[in-house]
mmCIF file of C-alpha atoms and ligand atoms in Angstrom:
data_model
loop_
_atom_site.group_PDB
_atom_site.id
_atom_site.type_symbol
_atom_site.label_atom_id
_atom_site.label_comp_id
_atom_site.label_asym_id
_atom_site.label_seq_id
_atom_site.Cartn_x
_atom_site.Cartn_y
_atom_site.Cartn_z
ATOM 1 C CA UNK A 1304 26.754 -3.357 2.362
ATOM 2 C CA UNK A 1305 25.451 -6.501 4.011
ATOM 3 C CA UNK A 1306 21.799 -7.256 4.524
ATOM 4 C CA UNK A 1307 20.989 -7.077 8.217
ATOM 5 C CA UNK A 1308 17.785 -8.126 9.957
ATOM 6 C CA UNK A 1309 15.107 -5.628 8.950
ATOM 7 C CA UNK A 1310 11.759 -4.728 10.402
ATOM 8 C CA UNK A 1311 10.257 -6.852 7.635
ATOM 9 C CA UNK A 1312 11.996 -9.905 9.126
ATOM 10 C CA UNK A 1313 11.471 -9.174 12.788
ATOM 11 C CA UNK A 1314 7.970 -7.598 12.712
ATOM 12 C CA UNK A 1315 8.366 -5.413 15.830
ATOM 13 C CA UNK A 1316 4.746 -4.214 15.567
ATOM 14 C CA UNK A 1317 3.651 -7.669 16.663
ATOM 15 C CA UNK A 1318 5.550 -7.223 19.926
ATOM 16 C CA UNK A 1319 3.636 -5.073 22.428
ATOM 17 C CA UNK A 1320 6.901 -4.275 24.243
ATOM 18 C CA UNK A 1321 8.714 -2.973 21.128
ATOM 19 C CA UNK A 1322 9.459 0.736 21.175
ATOM 20 C CA UNK A 1323 8.218 2.665 18.151
ATOM 21 C CA UNK A 1324 10.632 4.861 16.221
ATOM 22 C CA UNK A 1325 7.897 7.309 15.258
ATOM 23 C CA UNK A 1326 5.069 7.987 17.657
ATOM 24 C CA UNK A 1327 2.174 9.999 16.260
ATOM 25 C CA UNK A 1328 -0.525 10.896 18.736
ATOM 26 C CA UNK A 1329 -3.867 12.550 17.978
ATOM 27 C CA UNK A 1330 -2.547 14.557 15.058
ATOM 28 C CA UNK A 1331 -5.068 16.886 13.449
ATOM 29 C CA UNK A 1332 -4.542 19.362 10.627
ATOM 30 C CA UNK A 1333 -7.193 21.889 9.747
ATOM 31 C CA UNK A 1334 -7.148 24.267 6.805
ATOM 32 C CA UNK A 1335 -9.782 26.819 7.868
ATOM 33 C CA UNK A 1336 -12.956 24.796 8.517
ATOM 34 C CA UNK A 1337 -11.684 21.800 6.587
ATOM 35 C CA UNK A 1338 -10.078 18.917 8.514
ATOM 36 C CA UNK A 1339 -7.452 17.319 6.256
ATOM 37 C CA UNK A 1340 -6.040 14.966 8.936
ATOM 38 C CA UNK A 1341 -8.382 13.961 11.720
ATOM 39 C CA UNK A 1342 -7.024 12.777 15.070
ATOM 40 C CA UNK A 1343 -4.547 10.234 13.698
ATOM 41 C CA UNK A 1344 -2.448 8.096 16.055
ATOM 42 C CA UNK A 1345 0.174 5.793 14.610
ATOM 43 C CA UNK A 1346 3.357 3.940 15.608
ATOM 44 C CA UNK A 1347 6.048 3.175 13.034
ATOM 45 C CA UNK A 1348 9.082 1.020 13.830
ATOM 46 C CA UNK A 1349 12.734 1.334 12.883
ATOM 47 C CA UNK A 1350 13.547 -0.215 9.517
ATOM 48 C CA UNK A 1351 9.933 -0.339 8.355
ATOM 49 C CA UNK A 1352 8.777 0.469 4.866
ATOM 50 C CA UNK A 1353 5.418 1.889 5.828
ATOM 51 C CA UNK A 1354 2.922 2.958 3.156
ATOM 52 C CA UNK A 1355 0.227 5.559 3.669
ATOM 53 C CA UNK A 1356 -2.373 4.516 1.130
ATOM 54 C CA UNK A 1357 -5.524 6.335 0.123
ATOM 55 C CA UNK A 1358 -7.402 8.092 -2.631
ATOM 56 C CA UNK A 1359 -6.820 11.641 -3.791
ATOM 57 C CA UNK A 1360 -7.365 14.240 -1.070
ATOM 58 C CA UNK A 1361 -7.550 11.775 1.841
ATOM 59 C CA UNK A 1362 -4.814 13.627 3.758
ATOM 60 C CA UNK A 1363 -1.836 11.312 3.255
ATOM 61 C CA UNK A 1364 0.556 13.988 1.911
ATOM 62 C CA UNK A 1365 -0.474 16.376 4.672
ATOM 63 C CA UNK A 1366 0.345 13.735 7.279
ATOM 64 C CA UNK A 1367 3.734 13.133 5.635
ATOM 65 C CA UNK A 1368 4.466 16.862 5.480
ATOM 66 C CA UNK A 1369 3.736 17.186 9.203
ATOM 67 C CA UNK A 1370 6.354 14.502 9.884
ATOM 68 C CA UNK A 1371 8.869 16.357 7.735
ATOM 69 C CA UNK A 1372 8.074 19.664 9.446
ATOM 70 C CA UNK A 1373 6.914 21.402 6.251
ATOM 71 C CA UNK A 1374 3.395 21.547 7.697
ATOM 72 C CA UNK A 1375 2.501 22.424 11.303
ATOM 73 C CA UNK A 1376 -0.119 20.296 13.065
ATOM 74 C CA UNK A 1377 -3.206 22.047 14.433
ATOM 75 C CA UNK A 1378 -3.039 19.709 17.431
ATOM 76 C CA UNK A 1379 -1.355 16.474 18.513
ATOM 77 C CA UNK A 1380 2.250 15.342 18.808
ATOM 78 C CA UNK A 1381 4.893 13.697 16.624
ATOM 79 C CA UNK A 1382 7.882 12.053 18.263
ATOM 80 C CA UNK A 1383 10.792 10.735 16.192
ATOM 81 C CA UNK A 1384 13.444 8.622 17.900
ATOM 82 C CA UNK A 1385 12.263 9.733 21.329
ATOM 83 C CA UNK A 1386 12.290 13.460 20.517
ATOM 84 C CA UNK A 1387 9.197 15.665 20.283
ATOM 85 C CA UNK A 1388 9.280 17.416 16.891
ATOM 86 C CA UNK A 1389 6.999 20.346 17.782
ATOM 87 C CA UNK A 1390 9.766 22.939 17.886
ATOM 88 C CA UNK A 1391 12.230 21.293 15.505
ATOM 89 C CA UNK A 1392 12.574 22.867 12.053
ATOM 90 C CA UNK A 1393 12.467 20.631 8.950
ATOM 91 C CA UNK A 1394 16.229 21.029 8.482
ATOM 92 C CA UNK A 1395 17.037 19.914 12.002
ATOM 93 C CA UNK A 1396 14.866 16.776 11.891
ATOM 94 C CA UNK A 1397 16.431 13.334 11.366
ATOM 95 C CA UNK A 1398 14.302 13.135 8.222
ATOM 96 C CA UNK A 1399 14.634 13.783 4.540
ATOM 97 C CA UNK A 1400 11.819 14.165 2.053
ATOM 98 C CA UNK A 1401 11.814 12.951 -1.517
ATOM 99 C CA UNK A 1402 9.308 14.891 -3.571
ATOM 100 C CA UNK A 1403 7.268 13.519 -6.430
ATOM 101 C CA UNK A 1404 8.789 16.038 -8.843
ATOM 102 C CA UNK A 1405 12.282 14.842 -7.756
ATOM 103 C CA UNK A 1406 13.376 18.525 -7.692
ATOM 104 C CA UNK A 1407 16.786 17.818 -9.279
ATOM 105 C CA UNK A 1408 19.013 20.787 -10.177
ATOM 106 C CA UNK A 1409 18.843 20.843 -13.994
ATOM 107 C CA UNK A 1410 22.230 22.506 -14.565
ATOM 108 C CA UNK A 1411 24.174 20.090 -12.321
ATOM 109 C CA UNK A 1412 25.468 16.629 -13.206
ATOM 110 C CA UNK A 1413 24.102 13.551 -11.452
ATOM 111 C CA UNK A 1414 27.210 13.463 -9.272
ATOM 112 C CA UNK A 1415 26.891 17.113 -8.276
ATOM 113 C CA UNK A 1416 23.184 16.740 -7.569
ATOM 114 C CA UNK A 1417 23.947 13.954 -5.127
ATOM 115 C CA UNK A 1418 26.940 15.730 -3.558
ATOM 116 C CA UNK A 1419 25.141 19.049 -3.130
ATOM 117 C CA UNK A 1420 23.685 18.467 0.341
ATOM 118 C CA UNK A 1421 26.939 17.089 1.740
ATOM 119 C CA UNK A 1422 29.038 19.977 0.434
ATOM 120 C CA UNK A 1423 26.485 22.485 1.679
ATOM 121 C CA UNK A 1424 26.731 21.106 5.179
ATOM 122 C CA UNK A 1425 30.505 21.607 5.015
ATOM 123 C CA UNK A 1426 31.849 18.154 4.200
ATOM 124 C CA UNK A 1427 35.244 18.191 2.454
ATOM 125 C CA UNK A 1428 34.985 17.378 -1.257
ATOM 126 C CA UNK A 1429 37.082 14.175 -1.335
ATOM 127 C CA UNK A 1430 35.073 12.725 1.519
ATOM 128 C CA UNK A 1431 31.795 13.756 -0.119
ATOM 129 C CA UNK A 1432 32.817 12.148 -3.406
ATOM 130 C CA UNK A 1433 33.458 8.825 -1.647
ATOM 131 C CA UNK A 1434 29.915 8.892 -0.328
ATOM 132 C CA UNK A 1435 28.538 9.930 -3.722
ATOM 133 C CA UNK A 1436 30.341 6.994 -5.361
ATOM 134 C CA UNK A 1437 28.787 4.628 -2.799
ATOM 135 C CA UNK A 1438 25.340 6.008 -3.566
ATOM 136 C CA UNK A 1439 25.844 5.812 -7.339
ATOM 137 C CA UNK A 1440 26.712 2.173 -6.916
ATOM 138 C CA UNK A 1441 23.710 1.536 -4.713
ATOM 139 C CA UNK A 1442 21.268 3.000 -7.246
ATOM 140 C CA UNK A 1443 23.211 1.498 -10.195
ATOM 141 C CA UNK A 1444 24.024 4.816 -11.850
ATOM 142 C CA UNK A 1445 27.842 4.702 -11.851
ATOM 143 C CA UNK A 1446 27.908 5.127 -15.613
ATOM 144 C CA UNK A 1447 25.681 8.190 -15.526
ATOM 145 C CA UNK A 1448 27.649 10.280 -12.997
ATOM 146 C CA UNK A 1449 28.454 13.109 -15.408
ATOM 147 C CA UNK A 1450 25.082 13.314 -17.172
ATOM 148 C CA UNK A 1451 22.634 16.143 -16.590
ATOM 149 C CA UNK A 1452 19.053 15.337 -15.483
ATOM 150 C CA UNK A 1453 17.589 16.043 -18.958
ATOM 151 C CA UNK A 1454 19.813 13.278 -20.344
ATOM 152 C CA UNK A 1455 18.215 10.682 -18.071
ATOM 153 C CA UNK A 1456 15.057 8.558 -18.276
ATOM 154 C CA UNK A 1457 12.275 8.932 -15.705
ATOM 155 C CA UNK A 1458 13.467 5.879 -13.781
ATOM 156 C CA UNK A 1459 17.065 7.123 -13.723
ATOM 157 C CA UNK A 1460 15.950 10.551 -12.456
ATOM 158 C CA UNK A 1461 13.978 8.819 -9.741
ATOM 159 C CA UNK A 1462 17.132 6.949 -8.683
ATOM 160 C CA UNK A 1463 19.189 10.151 -8.596
ATOM 161 C CA UNK A 1464 16.553 11.730 -6.358
ATOM 162 C CA UNK A 1465 16.653 8.678 -4.120
ATOM 163 C CA UNK A 1466 20.468 8.747 -3.928
ATOM 164 C CA UNK A 1467 20.354 12.449 -3.121
ATOM 165 C CA UNK A 1468 17.853 11.878 -0.316
ATOM 166 C CA UNK A 1469 19.854 9.001 1.146
ATOM 167 C CA UNK A 1470 23.398 10.332 0.922
ATOM 168 C CA UNK A 1471 23.045 12.350 4.100
ATOM 169 C CA UNK A 1472 22.014 9.156 5.877
ATOM 170 C CA UNK A 1473 18.687 10.323 7.281
ATOM 171 C CA UNK A 1474 17.152 8.064 9.895
ATOM 172 C CA UNK A 1475 13.808 8.499 8.215
ATOM 173 C CA UNK A 1476 13.097 8.995 4.534
ATOM 174 C CA UNK A 1477 9.686 10.360 3.570
ATOM 175 C CA UNK A 1478 8.682 9.650 -0.016
ATOM 176 C CA UNK A 1479 5.649 11.283 -1.625
ATOM 177 C CA UNK A 1480 4.491 9.161 -4.593
ATOM 178 C CA UNK A 1481 8.115 8.246 -5.369
ATOM 179 C CA UNK A 1482 7.253 6.169 -8.426
ATOM 180 C CA UNK A 1483 4.395 8.330 -9.689
ATOM 181 C CA UNK A 1484 6.194 9.503 -12.828
ATOM 182 C CA UNK A 1485 7.163 6.015 -14.034
ATOM 183 C CA UNK A 1486 5.243 3.792 -16.425
ATOM 184 C CA UNK A 1487 3.769 0.551 -15.131
ATOM 185 C CA UNK A 1488 6.600 -1.808 -16.056
ATOM 186 C CA UNK A 1489 9.374 0.451 -14.810
ATOM 187 C CA UNK A 1490 7.336 1.119 -11.711
ATOM 188 C CA UNK A 1491 7.185 -2.595 -10.901
ATOM 189 C CA UNK A 1492 10.931 -3.061 -11.422
ATOM 190 C CA UNK A 1493 11.727 0.022 -9.370
ATOM 191 C CA UNK A 1494 9.532 -1.154 -6.502
ATOM 192 C CA UNK A 1495 11.846 -4.111 -5.971
ATOM 193 C CA UNK A 1496 14.929 -1.905 -6.246
ATOM 194 C CA UNK A 1497 13.462 0.409 -3.654
ATOM 195 C CA UNK A 1498 12.885 -2.510 -1.268
ATOM 196 C CA UNK A 1499 16.459 -3.768 -1.812
ATOM 197 C CA UNK A 1500 17.955 -0.351 -1.155
ATOM 198 C CA UNK A 1501 15.805 0.182 1.916
ATOM 199 C CA UNK A 1502 16.762 -3.225 3.310
ATOM 200 C CA UNK A 1503 20.444 -2.698 2.545
ATOM 201 C CA UNK A 1504 20.561 0.627 4.372
ATOM 202 C CA UNK A 1505 18.082 -0.198 7.122
ATOM 203 C CA UNK A 1506 16.645 3.333 6.882
ATOM 204 C CA UNK A 1507 12.984 3.718 7.830
ATOM 205 C CA UNK A 1508 10.865 4.649 4.808
ATOM 206 C CA UNK A 1509 7.398 6.151 4.833
ATOM 207 C CA UNK A 1510 5.865 6.136 1.373
ATOM 208 C CA UNK A 1511 2.717 7.948 0.313
ATOM 209 C CA UNK A 1512 0.895 6.265 -2.558
ATOM 210 C CA UNK A 1513 -2.583 6.038 -4.025
ATOM 211 C CA UNK A 1514 -1.657 2.784 -5.800
ATOM 212 C CA UNK A 1515 -2.834 -0.226 -3.816
ATOM 213 C CA UNK A 1516 -0.736 -2.731 -5.757
ATOM 214 C CA UNK A 1517 2.332 -0.647 -5.040
ATOM 215 C CA UNK A 1518 1.507 -0.519 -1.334
ATOM 216 C CA UNK A 1519 0.983 -4.293 -1.275
ATOM 217 C CA UNK A 1520 4.351 -4.907 -2.960
ATOM 218 C CA UNK A 1521 6.440 -2.438 -0.988
ATOM 219 C CA UNK A 1522 5.178 -2.378 2.546
ATOM 220 C CA UNK A 1523 5.989 -3.965 5.807
ATOM 221 C CA UNK A 1524 2.675 -2.420 6.849
ATOM 222 C CA UNK A 1525 0.033 -0.220 5.266
ATOM 223 C CA UNK A 1526 -2.051 2.545 6.825
ATOM 224 C CA UNK A 1527 -5.216 2.936 4.751
ATOM 225 C CA UNK A 1528 -6.506 6.516 4.856
ATOM 226 C CA UNK A 1529 -9.951 7.844 4.065
ATOM 227 C CA UNK A 1530 -11.166 11.407 4.648
ATOM 228 C CA UNK A 1531 -8.381 12.297 7.062
ATOM 229 C CA UNK A 1532 -8.733 9.158 9.162
ATOM 230 C CA UNK A 1533 -6.605 6.013 9.212
ATOM 231 C CA UNK A 1534 -9.194 3.306 8.709
ATOM 232 C CA UNK A 1535 -6.896 0.305 9.150
ATOM 233 C CA UNK A 1536 -3.247 -0.391 9.858
ATOM 234 C CA UNK A 1537 -1.850 -3.807 9.042
ATOM 235 C CA UNK A 1538 0.507 -6.017 7.095
ATOM 236 C CA UNK A 1539 -0.466 -6.311 3.400
ATOM 237 C CA UNK A 1540 -1.932 -9.806 3.824
ATOM 238 C CA UNK A 1541 -3.927 -8.688 6.855
ATOM 239 C CA UNK A 1542 -5.384 -5.706 5.007
ATOM 240 C CA UNK A 1543 -6.282 -7.897 2.035
ATOM 241 C CA UNK A 1544 -7.522 -11.010 3.834
ATOM 242 C CA UNK A 1545 -9.117 -9.343 6.841
ATOM 243 C CA UNK A 1546 -10.235 -5.844 5.860
ATOM 244 C CA UNK A 1547 -11.750 -4.016 8.819
ATOM 245 C CA UNK A 1548 -14.356 -2.033 6.891
ATOM 246 C CA UNK A 1549 -16.238 -2.012 3.602
ATOM 247 C CA UNK A 1550 -14.102 0.908 2.482
ATOM 248 C CA UNK A 1551 -10.863 -1.052 2.947
ATOM 249 C CA UNK A 1552 -12.295 -4.224 1.356
ATOM 250 C CA UNK A 1553 -13.392 -2.238 -1.670
ATOM 251 C CA UNK A 1554 -10.284 -0.027 -1.940
ATOM 252 C CA UNK A 1555 -7.775 -2.897 -1.818
ATOM 253 C CA UNK A 1556 -8.189 -5.323 -4.683
ATOM 254 C CA UNK A 1557 -11.435 -6.529 -6.161
ATOM 255 C CA UNK A 1558 -14.319 -7.756 -4.006
ATOM 256 C CA UNK A 1559 -17.954 -8.870 -4.043
ATOM 257 C CA UNK A 1560 -19.921 -7.138 -1.275
ATOM 258 C CA UNK A 1561 -23.226 -8.625 -0.067
ATOM 259 C CA UNK A 1562 -25.357 -6.759 2.438
ATOM 260 C CA UNK A 1563 -27.449 -8.808 4.815
ATOM 261 C CA UNK A 1564 -28.544 -9.741 8.302
ATOM 262 C CA UNK A 1565 -27.179 -12.393 10.650
ATOM 263 C CA UNK A 1566 -29.975 -14.968 10.839
ATOM 264 C CA UNK A 1567 -28.185 -17.765 12.657
ATOM 265 C CA UNK A 1568 -25.201 -17.518 14.992
ATOM 266 C CA UNK A 1569 -24.055 -20.991 16.130
ATOM 267 C CA UNK A 1570 -20.674 -21.867 17.697
ATOM 268 C CA UNK A 1571 -19.407 -23.583 14.522
ATOM 269 C CA UNK A 1572 -20.978 -21.456 11.783
ATOM 270 C CA UNK A 1573 -22.899 -18.292 11.160
ATOM 271 C CA UNK A 1574 -25.461 -17.627 8.473
ATOM 272 C CA UNK A 1575 -26.046 -14.262 6.849
ATOM 273 C CA UNK A 1576 -29.261 -13.711 4.920
ATOM 274 C CA UNK A 1577 -28.617 -11.496 1.916
ATOM 275 C CA UNK A 1578 -30.997 -10.079 -0.689
ATOM 276 C CA UNK A 1579 -28.509 -10.353 -3.510
ATOM 277 C CA UNK A 1580 -27.336 -13.969 -3.215
ATOM 278 C CA UNK A 1581 -29.509 -15.586 -0.531
ATOM 279 C CA UNK A 1582 -27.999 -17.210 2.588
ATOM 280 C CA UNK A 1583 -24.211 -17.250 3.020
ATOM 281 C CA UNK A 1584 -22.478 -19.457 5.564
ATOM 282 C CA UNK A 1585 -19.397 -17.959 7.200
ATOM 283 C CA UNK A 1586 -17.142 -18.792 10.105
ATOM 284 C CA UNK A 1587 -18.624 -17.503 13.380
ATOM 285 C CA UNK A 1588 -17.622 -13.997 14.409
ATOM 286 C CA UNK A 1589 -17.520 -13.464 18.181
ATOM 287 C CA UNK A 1590 -19.810 -10.707 19.374
ATOM 288 C CA UNK A 1591 -22.217 -10.802 16.443
ATOM 289 C CA UNK A 1592 -25.801 -11.712 17.208
ATOM 290 C CA UNK A 1593 -28.889 -12.647 15.288
ATOM 291 C CA UNK A 1594 -30.598 -9.741 13.553
ATOM 292 C CA UNK A 1595 -27.433 -7.656 13.211
ATOM 293 C CA UNK A 1596 -26.868 -5.881 9.878
ATOM 294 C CA UNK A 1597 -23.577 -6.869 8.231
ATOM 295 C CA UNK A 1598 -21.821 -6.990 4.878
ATOM 296 C CA UNK A 1599 -20.083 -10.117 3.627
ATOM 297 C CA UNK A 1600 -16.950 -9.414 1.547
ATOM 298 C CA UNK A 1601 -15.912 -12.179 -0.815
ATOM 299 C CA UNK A 1602 -12.739 -11.968 -2.916
ATOM 300 C CA UNK A 1603 -13.222 -13.145 -6.536
ATOM 301 C CA UNK A 1604 -10.372 -15.660 -6.327
ATOM 302 C CA UNK A 1605 -11.994 -17.464 -3.386
ATOM 303 C CA UNK A 1606 -14.850 -18.640 -5.598
ATOM 304 C CA UNK A 1607 -14.419 -21.934 -7.466
ATOM 305 C CA UNK A 1608 -16.205 -22.216 -10.788
ATOM 306 C CA UNK A 1609 -17.467 -25.506 -12.187
ATOM 307 C CA UNK A 1610 -19.561 -26.558 -15.144
ATOM 308 C CA UNK A 1611 -21.323 -29.261 -13.142
ATOM 309 C CA UNK A 1612 -23.378 -28.690 -10.014
ATOM 310 C CA UNK A 1613 -21.283 -29.139 -6.861
ATOM 311 C CA UNK A 1614 -22.649 -30.286 -3.501
ATOM 312 C CA UNK A 1615 -22.360 -28.513 -0.159
ATOM 313 C CA UNK A 1616 -22.943 -24.917 0.955
ATOM 314 C CA UNK A 1617 -22.429 -21.489 -0.572
ATOM 315 C CA UNK A 1618 -23.350 -22.404 -4.146
ATOM 316 C CA UNK A 1619 -24.651 -20.002 -6.762
ATOM 317 C CA UNK A 1620 -25.864 -20.679 -10.256
ATOM 318 C CA UNK A 1621 -25.688 -18.397 -13.281
ATOM 319 C CA UNK A 1622 -24.386 -17.751 -16.762
ATOM 320 C CA UNK A 1623 -20.970 -16.431 -17.740
ATOM 321 C CA UNK A 1624 -21.611 -12.969 -19.142
ATOM 322 C CA UNK A 1625 -18.057 -11.700 -19.637
ATOM 323 C CA UNK A 1626 -14.555 -13.098 -19.604
ATOM 324 C CA UNK A 1627 -11.478 -10.861 -19.461
ATOM 325 C CA UNK A 1628 -8.279 -12.706 -20.283
ATOM 326 C CA UNK A 1629 -5.393 -11.329 -18.208
ATOM 327 C CA UNK A 1630 -2.653 -13.797 -19.165
ATOM 328 C CA UNK A 1631 -2.060 -15.600 -15.888
ATOM 329 C CA UNK A 1632 -5.718 -15.433 -14.875
ATOM 330 C CA UNK A 1633 -9.136 -14.610 -16.243
ATOM 331 C CA UNK A 1634 -11.823 -12.432 -14.709
ATOM 332 C CA UNK A 1635 -15.370 -13.768 -15.081
ATOM 333 C CA UNK A 1636 -18.573 -11.839 -14.605
ATOM 334 C CA UNK A 1637 -21.333 -14.295 -13.818
ATOM 335 C CA UNK A 1638 -24.981 -13.187 -14.180
ATOM 336 C CA UNK A 1639 -26.789 -15.002 -11.370
ATOM 337 C CA UNK A 1640 -30.308 -16.416 -11.692
ATOM 338 C CA UNK A 1641 -31.690 -13.444 -9.716
ATOM 339 C CA UNK A 1642 -30.016 -10.964 -12.084
ATOM 340 C CA UNK A 1643 -27.143 -9.914 -9.825
ATOM 341 C CA UNK A 1644 -23.511 -10.048 -10.919
ATOM 342 C CA UNK A 1645 -20.733 -12.064 -9.305
ATOM 343 C CA UNK A 1646 -17.038 -11.354 -9.969
ATOM 344 C CA UNK A 1647 -14.808 -14.430 -10.067
ATOM 345 C CA UNK A 1648 -11.128 -14.792 -10.960
ATOM 346 C CA UNK A 1649 -9.581 -18.066 -11.967
ATOM 347 C CA UNK A 1650 -6.047 -19.123 -12.785
ATOM 348 C CA UNK A 1651 -5.673 -19.890 -16.482
ATOM 349 C CA UNK A 1652 -3.835 -23.071 -15.577
ATOM 350 C CA UNK A 1653 -7.257 -24.481 -14.637
ATOM 351 C CA UNK A 1654 -8.665 -23.445 -17.996
ATOM 352 C CA UNK A 1655 -6.682 -26.234 -19.647
ATOM 353 C CA UNK A 1656 -8.569 -28.858 -17.637
ATOM 354 C CA UNK A 1657 -12.000 -27.225 -17.670
ATOM 355 C CA UNK A 1658 -12.354 -24.336 -20.095
ATOM 356 C CA UNK A 1659 -15.075 -21.839 -19.281
ATOM 357 C CA UNK A 1660 -16.355 -19.355 -21.817
ATOM 358 C CA UNK A 1661 -19.112 -16.843 -22.541
ATOM 359 C CA UNK A 1662 -22.769 -17.835 -22.194
ATOM 360 C CA UNK A 1663 -21.894 -20.983 -20.316
ATOM 361 C CA UNK A 1664 -24.046 -22.308 -17.483
ATOM 362 C CA UNK A 1665 -21.902 -22.240 -14.383
ATOM 363 C CA UNK A 1666 -21.809 -22.858 -10.644
ATOM 364 C CA UNK A 1667 -19.717 -20.917 -8.172
ATOM 365 C CA UNK A 1668 -18.858 -22.190 -4.706
ATOM 366 C CA UNK A 1669 -16.784 -20.982 -1.777
ATOM 367 C CA UNK A 1670 -15.891 -22.120 1.733
ATOM 368 C CA UNK A 1671 -17.279 -20.689 4.960
ATOM 369 C CA UNK A 1672 -13.816 -19.250 5.685
ATOM 370 C CA UNK A 1673 -13.817 -17.209 2.453
ATOM 371 C CA UNK A 1674 -16.472 -14.659 3.436
ATOM 372 C CA UNK A 1675 -15.305 -11.769 5.634
ATOM 373 C CA UNK A 1676 -18.076 -10.315 7.795
ATOM 374 C CA UNK A 1677 -17.953 -6.513 8.119
ATOM 375 C CA UNK A 1678 -20.010 -4.365 10.446
ATOM 376 C CA UNK A 1679 -18.931 -0.934 9.208
HETATM 377 P P1 LIG B 2371 -3.275 13.493 -3.455
HETATM 378 O O1 LIG B 2371 -2.986 12.059 -3.662
HETATM 379 O O2 LIG B 2371 -4.311 14.013 -4.392
HETATM 380 O O3 LIG B 2371 -2.068 14.350 -3.333
HETATM 381 P P2 LIG B 2371 -3.519 13.537 -0.544
HETATM 382 O O4 LIG B 2371 -4.205 12.423 0.150
HETATM 383 O O5 LIG B 2371 -2.070 13.559 -0.508
HETATM 384 O O6 LIG B 2371 -4.056 13.572 -2.048
HETATM 385 P P3 LIG B 2371 -3.441 16.063 0.787
HETATM 386 O O7 LIG B 2371 -2.499 16.758 -0.113
HETATM 387 O O8 LIG B 2371 -2.945 15.605 2.092
HETATM 388 O O9 LIG B 2371 -4.150 14.867 0.014
HETATM 389 O O10 LIG B 2371 -4.696 17.012 1.022
HETATM 390 C C1 LIG B 2371 -5.776 16.644 1.876
HETATM 391 C C2 LIG B 2371 -6.868 17.657 1.761
HETATM 392 O O11 LIG B 2371 -6.424 18.892 2.321
HETATM 393 C C3 LIG B 2371 -7.292 17.971 0.335
HETATM 394 O O12 LIG B 2371 -8.702 18.085 0.284
HETATM 395 C C4 LIG B 2371 -6.631 19.285 0.024
HETATM 396 O O13 LIG B 2371 -7.403 20.052 -0.874
HETATM 397 C C5 LIG B 2371 -6.561 19.944 1.392
HETATM 398 N N1 LIG B 2371 -5.371 20.823 1.502
HETATM 399 C C6 LIG B 2371 -4.094 20.444 1.406
HETATM 400 N N2 LIG B 2371 -3.262 21.485 1.574
HETATM 401 C C7 LIG B 2371 -4.045 22.557 1.761
HETATM 402 C C8 LIG B 2371 -3.807 23.953 1.991
HETATM 403 N N3 LIG B 2371 -2.570 24.438 2.075
HETATM 404 N N4 LIG B 2371 -4.875 24.765 2.142
HETATM 405 C C9 LIG B 2371 -6.143 24.281 2.084
HETATM 406 N N5 LIG B 2371 -6.433 22.989 1.875
HETATM 407 C C10 LIG B 2371 -5.416 22.132 1.719
#
């Protein structure tokens, strides 16, 4: 199967005229008094690998189940491929759902597990077996066709479940924590396999995950959920570099957050007065005025450490309190002169030129562009 242009290449969400494949409007789900999904609106485009990302209980699985039809919305609409799903049963939707437990039939071989859905819908066996063989090849399990699920590793079971969900060629595959049962290394390898398979088939994937690294690796775009609400929708770099709220900045990756007040707003620079680290210069943010309460988010890798005092703006002085060696990089915790802590990461390539260790006097500096100003 040849690789065709995917949503990842063409980025239809950047085009206001592009027609969404899934149109979710004002979807709410209540369980008694409790609102699990709160007035969510969302467009997803054909060929996307869209991740719903959030902590436990934020409503991401409930939102996915409403798309699959296994859960009925309290209010709002879901349209898939131009068709309103309100009265369409799960089995008549152009969707398939892959569950976290994989739900494989234990007594059936890999081949039979994959063929099951096709045979049940009345496809002749020879024809079904051709499709099964294609799927086995796609998920690299040709050699395991006659094994039973208990004779497979976690990663292999995951691939059988994926093949079984894809064999009926759904237009939309919904995956709830698809890699949840795998250990870290296998998880990372499988993430790339999942992307390859998705790109090869051009099927739209919506993946629910609580793992932010996984969402960053997999997604064309991420919807970050918190307490039933989608807080931000964006490409991984957008979510990381320009988080819209403190919650998103803190949830995705590591961050230093400094609360303060805008005390100078000039056309070329803005200054935020903070209690924790004093004044911070940032790039001007349109619409913000003097006196406004804000938070400055600063990623640890945007801070440059040096053993000699640098010149310029945004400089802090302190002592290295902790160093965590991570192989490719190190994480430093710097105790500032005023007692506050600053998190800094640094590539270990730099350590060869200027090693930095515990109890060392140190300066940290960052550019005006590094600080992201948040108002909520
Ligand atoms: P997790 O990652 O832990 O699965 P999630 O974000 O997928 O979390 P959901 O399963 O969507 O969370 O659940 C959202 C909230 O709705 C939770 O607080 C949960 O307890 C509640 N909830 C889910 N299903 C029901 C139900 N059938 N009845 C009552 N409350 C429910």
